[in-house]
C-alpha angles and dihedrals in degrees: 000000000000124000099245115133122258119233114275124240103076145305119245110238120176091325096315129107118223112200115211132228092178143344136206135172113248139193115350093357098269104095127078123208113229128178135197114185104309096340119096124189139176115234123196112247091193089061091049093050090053089053092243104175089212107041115190116255133181141196112269091232093062108052094159092072089056091050090050089053092052091050099042101036102031102024090234119152128206112258116248113286094020126111115273126216122239092253091056093045091050091049091049092050090056094041090247124145126215112281107293097000094105091057091039093050092047094047092048094036092234127164106222091197088066107084092213094051092043088054088053090053091048092049092048091054093045091053092058109098107205096192093049090051090052092049090052091049093050092045089055093048092051097042093051095038094236123168111266089236091067086084088069097052112126091214091057091049089053090055091050092050092049091053096041124359088200089080091074093029091059093038090239097153115105139204129239089257091056091048091056094045093051093047091052090046091050091049092053091044093055098035092085090057090054090050090053093049093049090047090057094047106123097216145026122316113226124208137211125180136174139170130241138169117226125222090259089052102256111150105221134179117210112213117193130176132203123203145145124259124223089281092051092250113148114251136179136194138173107242098190151326103223119184115238101204094169125069114302095248123149094254093050092048092046092051092056094045093049092048091055093045091050093046089061092044094233101125092119094048101050114130127171134343128223111201140154121260098265114138093228088061089060090054092045091052091051089057095042091048092049091051096046097036108251139110111260099222094051094054100038118097122184125232107253092206092056090051092051090050091056092048095046092049090052089054092049101038108017125210119023094008090166092052089048090052091053091052094057114083097198090202125106128347118335114265118225090254093052090046089055092048091055093045091055088060091073131237094341091053093047090050090050090055091049094049093047091052092051095042095051095047120077088195095055093042090052092047091051091051092048093049090053094045092051090052092048092049093051094050121102090210109101091207090056091046089058095051122110123222117263129219126221116263115236115221122228099247103276103340103135099218091054088049089054092051090047091050094047093052092044091052089051090051098038097116092046093046092053090050089048092055091049093048092045092054093049092049092046093051091046090054093047103046121150119237091263092055103257127102118282113266093227092048115132114204120226113269095256092052096052110104094229090057097050124095115246123213088262090051090054090051091053091048089052091052089050088054091052093049094047090048088066089050089050093051090050097046092050090057093048097042108089144070100266093247119141112242138162107265136192121295093032102288131124121219148114140258125210101047122167093218090065096061099082089042090050091056092047093047095051095042088052091052093048091051088056093050090049087064091048090052092059090071094055115092119219095004103134091148091051100044098038094044093053088054090049091051090049092049093050091049093047092048092061093038090062091048089063087081090073091077137037091225099099099035093051093042092058100034093051093053106101092219094057112020118158089316089082091060093044090052099043102033098047091132093049107055090156089060091053092050091049092050094048093048092049094050093043090052090054090050094046099045103031110027116016096078097028116131114235130197118248117267136194117232113247132212113280110263122220117258112247118250120262123232105262099201133018138178092194110109094208093051089051089051091052091051093051091054098054116118109246101169118147120268113288100192127281106202124153124281118265119231110288094007116145111252095211096048090047094051097048090053098042119064132169127227093243096051093095091063096051111123100167104059091174092057089047093056093041088058092046095050093105095049093042104021098166098033092049089054091052092047093049091048092054098038091058095056111114120242092206138030091226093122089067090053090051093050091048097046090045087061089060 
């Protein structure tokens, strides 16, 4: 350190202030002389510069202790001609350098007997900030989801020492225990800031939670919240990952959720919940609602993705799809009993057996690759010549998206798979010939070669229809899976995924597609799996569609979007006028009892923000469906409200010509908040509810 004076007025030391009557630089230029009354002490300037909250200090009568501290803790030597501490003298007598200086000197090719080069070494060590290094290391561990013990890896330490020998010199490496302690300390340090941000949120705070078991068998519940900041921009944050060590009953889950909510002091701001369809969530919501003062059914939304999963599994596997899933181990080779269970599930089950057999056999995988490569090499098409062989894709038990990916790849490889089966049978029979040349009578063919396990032409047609159906599910889930935040997307458009106003439309779109495939199924002979399963998928979807009427979430989310309004319902529910009346009454009750008379803080009008661009073209069938259902009626007047006029009634009867092109409903209501102060608050509250609980899954899987 240099010998410039430090500002007068006092140096903070462990919560005390030491006033100064004088100050001088002592020793090797790294100690400051401070005095309080008759007591004088040396304080380490190197500690102060590194923002150490507890800088080392020593009695003025014993300067050698201070010198030893500089040498041992900071690796700083005494300049030539200055007094050396006992630690430095002892090190010199044994030919030892300060911790790390030997490596540092060697790596930088410094001569420590040269005062100038020794000063360079001292300065290099002083510039290394141990705490900053540790923060960077912990940030990396957390961001990349590494095991805490990676901080103890010798190979990583070697990299650090190569880049900067001061890491070991300053003992900056940390253990897995320290990593955990510092992460917990950082969480507690920043939690108060989160509490302040949530406290300033202008609207309701919505909650999603879901359970998950980690690889080391910790049962965790991810709890996420969604809210608007002071500029009405949608925000999200993970509030906690509490461990539920007891049984996952509704009361136990509710207790953990309530503890987290109370710890952030947001009990009075809780809005709506988006959860999967598990029964224990119903019980948990009863308890949470009783504690926070709301009716469970009105505040409980259902994860759209979970509903689609149930419907898709019914299409693929028919009755008792969940029970079927529980019967399948999914670990190790298929047993004969499991093989039979899958085969009974129709073409999709038979295809699963075939893919598993190929995937788990190096021989079959190699044969499939060779068959493809031979075909590519024989082709006169240069594009085909350049192709690389593909492997089958193994599905994840009964997860419908993995089934779709498995089916798509199998359809692409169908010709090669059929050749593989034929070649495999020939090879097997050749290897198991009887003495007279024919196949052995007791010979049992491999599973995939047995006629009853092979897919017929009709089976392949059914599998192809399944792929078409699930492609519509995939298009829908991609639109609903997101956090509702506006971002710049591909092809130059700006928009959001995961919007609550798309849920009802998602149900309608998929039910419409299934009705169409019901008609297609009538023309297929002997397809009980196909025809019945489509009906089962339709029934499961319709079951949860009707449950939407328990809460105003979905009605308000769609009706308060300026591009849809109540016109969507009047256009699409023409044969269900009682549904329309029920929906309108429910939303109007929320407005009348919860928002119409609500007092709002004063706000200053902002500059008008540009409307985000719409996507001009799309090959996504669900996005095209959403476009077709926008309300594009001519302008119906949009004058100001008269004194005492109801905001909600005024808005639903006054539309503007550009409403049908609005993509960012949140920006629309943010702009309208001065004309419709209470209604805009209601709209923004509902439009920020999540259609899926996927964010909880992300937070849990990110934790490894």
